[in-house]
PDB file of C-alpha atoms in Angstrom:
ATOM      1  CA  THR N   1       0.000   0.000   0.000  1.00 50.00           C
ATOM      2  CA  GLN N   2       2.905   2.344   0.552  1.00 53.00           C
ATOM      3  CA  SER N   3       4.010   2.009  -3.046  1.00 56.00           C
ATOM      4  CA  ARG N   4       0.487   2.863  -4.216  1.00 58.00           C
ATOM      5  CA  SER N   5       0.266   5.922  -1.996  1.00 59.00           C
ATOM      6  CA  SER N   6       3.725   7.111  -3.025  1.00 62.00           C
ATOM      7  CA  ALA N   7       2.832   6.607  -6.678  1.00 55.00           C
ATOM      8  CA  ALA N   8      -0.403   8.542  -6.151  1.00 52.00           C
ATOM      9  CA  SER N   9       1.447  11.320  -4.361  1.00 58.00           C
ATOM     10  CA  ASP N  10       3.992  11.464  -7.195  1.00 55.00           C
ATOM     11  CA  VAL N  11       1.173  11.836  -9.732  1.00 49.00           C
ATOM     12  CA  TYR N  12      -0.401  14.511  -7.551  1.00 48.00           C
ATOM     13  CA  LYS N  13       2.908  16.387  -7.224  1.00 53.00           C
ATOM     14  CA  ARG N  14       3.435  16.295 -10.976  1.00 51.00           C
ATOM     15  CA  GLN N  15      -0.097  17.585 -11.526  1.00 51.00           C
ATOM     16  CA  VAL N  16       0.390  20.413  -9.015  1.00 50.00           C
ATOM     17  CA  GLU N  17       3.705  21.358 -10.596  1.00 55.00           C
ATOM     18  CA  LYS N  18       2.053  21.235 -13.995  1.00 53.00           C
ATOM     19  CA  ASP N  19      -0.703  23.664 -12.907  1.00 51.00           C
ATOM     20  CA  GLU N  20       1.278  26.852 -12.633  1.00 61.00           C
ATOM     21  CA  VAL N  21      -1.769  29.156 -12.343  1.00 68.00           C
ATOM     22  CA  SER N  22      -3.905  29.001  -9.243  1.00 81.00           C
ATOM     23  CA  ILE N  23      -7.501  30.154  -9.445  1.00 84.00           C
ATOM     24  CA  THR N  24      -8.045  33.449  -7.662  1.00 87.00           C
ATOM     25  CA  PHE N  25     -11.063  35.666  -7.087  1.00 90.00           C
ATOM     26  CA  TRP N  26     -10.374  37.574 -10.311  1.00 90.00           C
ATOM     27  CA  HIS N  27     -10.947  34.435 -12.339  1.00 91.00           C
ATOM     28  CA  TRP N  28     -14.504  34.327 -10.974  1.00 93.00           C
ATOM     29  CA  VAL N  29     -15.352  37.959 -11.779  1.00 95.00           C
ATOM     30  CA  PRO N  30     -16.678  37.342 -15.335  1.00 96.00           C
ATOM     31  CA  GLY N  31     -19.123  34.753 -13.998  1.00 95.00           C
ATOM     32  CA  ILE N  32     -20.265  37.019 -11.169  1.00 96.00           C
ATOM     33  CA  ILE N  33     -20.806  39.993 -13.468  1.00 97.00           C
ATOM     34  CA  ALA N  34     -22.520  37.750 -16.058  1.00 97.00           C
ATOM     35  CA  THR N  35     -24.942  36.655 -13.329  1.00 97.00           C
ATOM     36  CA  ILE N  36     -25.707  40.296 -12.559  1.00 97.00           C
ATOM     37  CA  ALA N  37     -26.232  40.870 -16.306  1.00 96.00           C
ATOM     38  CA  LEU N  38     -28.656  37.914 -16.318  1.00 95.00           C
ATOM     39  CA  PHE N  39     -30.835  39.746 -13.798  1.00 95.00           C
ATOM     40  CA  MET N  40     -30.431  43.028 -15.671  1.00 94.00           C
ATOM     41  CA  ILE N  41     -31.557  41.444 -18.948  1.00 93.00           C
ATOM     42  CA  ASN N  42     -34.648  39.953 -17.362  1.00 90.00           C
ATOM     43  CA  ALA N  43     -35.556  43.046 -15.317  1.00 90.00           C
ATOM     44  CA  VAL N  44     -37.114  44.785 -18.323  1.00 86.00           C
ATOM     45  CA  SER N  45     -40.685  43.797 -19.156  1.00 82.00           C
ATOM     46  CA  TRP N  46     -41.911  43.245 -22.687  1.00 78.00           C
ATOM     47  CA  THR N  47     -44.530  45.962 -22.332  1.00 77.00           C
ATOM     48  CA  ASP N  48     -41.867  48.520 -21.448  1.00 76.00           C
ATOM     49  CA  LEU N  49     -39.895  47.524 -24.535  1.00 76.00           C
ATOM     50  CA  GLN N  50     -42.999  47.984 -26.673  1.00 74.00           C
ATOM     51  CA  GLY N  51     -43.941  51.251 -24.980  1.00 65.00           C
ATOM     52  CA  PHE N  52     -47.169  50.042 -23.368  1.00 63.00           C
ATOM     53  CA  GLY N  53     -46.000  49.567 -19.804  1.00 54.00           C
ATOM     54  CA  PHE N  54     -46.337  51.588 -16.635  1.00 56.00           C
ATOM     55  CA  GLY N  55     -45.598  55.215 -17.376  1.00 52.00           C
ATOM     56  CA  SER N  56     -46.281  54.751 -21.067  1.00 52.00           C
ATOM     57  CA  LEU N  57     -47.409  58.372 -21.284  1.00 56.00           C
ATOM     58  CA  ASP N  58     -43.721  59.235 -21.156  1.00 60.00           C
ATOM     59  CA  ASP N  59     -42.099  58.695 -24.564  1.00 66.00           C
ATOM     60  CA  ASP N  60     -38.710  57.970 -23.033  1.00 78.00           C
ATOM     61  CA  VAL N  61     -39.789  54.762 -21.238  1.00 79.00           C
ATOM     62  CA  GLN N  62     -39.370  52.664 -24.349  1.00 81.00           C
ATOM     63  CA  LYS N  63     -36.021  54.271 -25.181  1.00 85.00           C
ATOM     64  CA  ARG N  64     -34.712  53.785 -21.648  1.00 86.00           C
ATOM     65  CA  ALA N  65     -35.880  50.169 -21.522  1.00 87.00           C
ATOM     66  CA  ARG N  66     -34.213  49.369 -24.835  1.00 88.00           C
ATOM     67  CA  LEU N  67     -31.022  51.147 -23.784  1.00 92.00           C
ATOM     68  CA  TRP N  68     -31.004  49.205 -20.490  1.00 92.00           C
ATOM     69  CA  LEU N  69     -31.441  45.937 -22.393  1.00 93.00           C
ATOM     70  CA  PHE N  70     -28.681  46.876 -24.843  1.00 95.00           C
ATOM     71  CA  PHE N  71     -26.213  47.665 -22.057  1.00 97.00           C
ATOM     72  CA  SER N  72     -27.201  44.487 -20.221  1.00 96.00           C
ATOM     73  CA  PHE N  73     -26.407  42.382 -23.278  1.00 96.00           C
ATOM     74  CA  ALA N  74     -23.193  44.364 -23.828  1.00 97.00           C
ATOM     75  CA  ILE N  75     -22.102  43.571 -20.268  1.00 97.00           C
ATOM     76  CA  ALA N  76     -22.952  39.887 -20.731  1.00 97.00           C
ATOM     77  CA  PHE N  77     -21.014  39.604 -24.005  1.00 97.00           C
ATOM     78  CA  GLY N  78     -18.159  41.543 -22.416  1.00 97.00           C
ATOM     79  CA  CYS N  79     -18.032  38.916 -19.683  1.00 97.00           C
ATOM     80  CA  VAL N  80     -17.776  36.159 -22.284  1.00 97.00           C
ATOM     81  CA  THR N  81     -14.955  38.072 -23.958  1.00 97.00           C
ATOM     82  CA  ALA N  82     -13.215  38.583 -20.605  1.00 96.00           C
ATOM     83  CA  SER N  83     -13.476  34.904 -19.749  1.00 96.00           C
ATOM     84  CA  ILE N  84     -11.963  33.939 -23.109  1.00 95.00           C
ATOM     85  CA  TRP N  85      -9.152  36.447 -22.580  1.00 95.00           C
ATOM     86  CA  ILE N  86      -8.452  35.167 -19.055  1.00 93.00           C
ATOM     87  CA  ALA N  87      -8.408  31.580 -20.297  1.00 91.00           C
ATOM     88  CA  ILE N  88      -6.026  32.386 -23.140  1.00 91.00           C
ATOM     89  CA  VAL N  89      -3.640  34.403 -20.991  1.00 89.00           C
ATOM     90  CA  HIS N  90      -3.568  32.109 -17.962  1.00 86.00           C
ATOM     91  CA  TRP N  91      -4.072  28.590 -19.334  1.00 85.00           C
ATOM     92  CA  PHE N  92      -4.006  28.263 -23.109  1.00 85.00           C
ATOM     93  CA  GLN N  93      -0.665  29.979 -23.731  1.00 83.00           C
ATOM     94  CA  ILE N  94       1.250  27.932 -21.173  1.00 74.00           C
ATOM     95  CA  GLU N  95       2.480  24.810 -22.898  1.00 75.00           C
ATOM     96  CA  GLY N  96       1.779  21.633 -20.989  1.00 73.00           C
ATOM     97  CA  SER N  97      -0.534  23.225 -18.456  1.00 72.00           C
ATOM     98  CA  ASN N  98      -3.990  21.981 -17.587  1.00 83.00           C
ATOM     99  CA  SER N  99      -6.456  23.961 -19.698  1.00 86.00           C
ATOM    100  CA  TRP N 100      -9.636  22.735 -18.014  1.00 90.00           C
ATOM    101  CA  PRO N 101      -9.967  25.715 -15.631  1.00 90.00           C
ATOM    102  CA  GLY N 102      -9.924  28.029 -18.655  1.00 90.00           C
ATOM    103  CA  ILE N 103     -12.502  25.928 -20.444  1.00 93.00           C
ATOM    104  CA  ALA N 104     -14.643  25.910 -17.290  1.00 93.00           C
ATOM    105  CA  ILE N 105     -14.554  29.706 -17.004  1.00 95.00           C
ATOM    106  CA  ILE N 106     -15.592  30.087 -20.639  1.00 96.00           C
ATOM    107  CA  LEU N 107     -18.374  27.501 -20.276  1.00 97.00           C
ATOM    108  CA  GLN N 108     -19.584  29.167 -17.092  1.00 96.00           C
ATOM    109  CA  THR N 109     -20.098  32.543 -18.724  1.00 97.00           C
ATOM    110  CA  LEU N 110     -21.517  31.047 -21.922  1.00 97.00           C
ATOM    111  CA  LEU N 111     -24.066  29.027 -19.964  1.00 97.00           C
ATOM    112  CA  ILE N 112     -25.052  32.055 -17.883  1.00 97.00           C
ATOM    113  CA  LEU N 113     -25.509  34.101 -21.065  1.00 96.00           C
ATOM    114  CA  GLY N 114     -27.455  31.251 -22.664  1.00 96.00           C
ATOM    115  CA  SER N 115     -29.770  30.967 -19.684  1.00 95.00           C
ATOM    116  CA  ALA N 116     -30.348  34.731 -19.687  1.00 94.00           C
ATOM    117  CA  VAL N 117     -31.264  34.676 -23.374  1.00 92.00           C
ATOM    118  CA  PHE N 118     -33.411  31.561 -22.967  1.00 93.00           C
ATOM    119  CA  TYR N 119     -35.318  32.998 -20.021  1.00 91.00           C
ATOM    120  CA  ARG N 120     -35.698  36.385 -21.707  1.00 87.00           C
ATOM    121  CA  PHE N 121     -37.136  35.086 -24.956  1.00 85.00           C
ATOM    122  CA  SER N 122     -39.081  32.112 -23.597  1.00 85.00           C
ATOM    123  CA  ARG N 123     -41.412  34.386 -21.621  1.00 74.00           C
ATOM    124  CA  TRP N 124     -44.046  36.317 -23.508  1.00 69.00           C
ATOM    125  CA  PRO N 125     -46.226  39.151 -22.179  1.00 63.00           C
ATOM    126  CA  THR N 126     -49.277  36.914 -22.037  1.00 61.00           C
ATOM    127  CA  ASP N 127     -47.433  34.541 -19.690  1.00 54.00           C
ATOM    128  CA  TYR N 128     -46.870  36.888 -16.794  1.00 55.00           C
ATOM    129  CA  GLU N 129     -48.345  40.338 -17.411  1.00 54.00           C
ATOM    130  CA  THR N 130     -52.077  39.617 -17.640  1.00 50.00           C
ATOM    131  CA  TYR N 131     -53.115  40.882 -14.224  1.00 42.00           C
TER     132      TYR N 131
END
């Protein structure tokens, strides 16, 4: 059993030496901001985008709602871009390093963006604004 544990510890040591980049808080920032963008994207109602919502007597409601939605999507796509940049700089350029943390960061932000888009466009005004 000692030979097995020493072999396992040798494999572990080689893996740790191979992973030169440790994951810090800054690697999580694109996912955190993408989650905030998810809520921002879904905070605007369809009636506000069409100009029929609360305060529709004001012509700027529709413009503000569309601008909010545009900036929300811009933030979300910026997070995807940031996650790709972080992955390239920290994991994909280092030869022989484990690239799975970089792939995970990219997948995280892509899945958050995908869920925001899915939830945004799967709800229609008749589903939740008929009261």
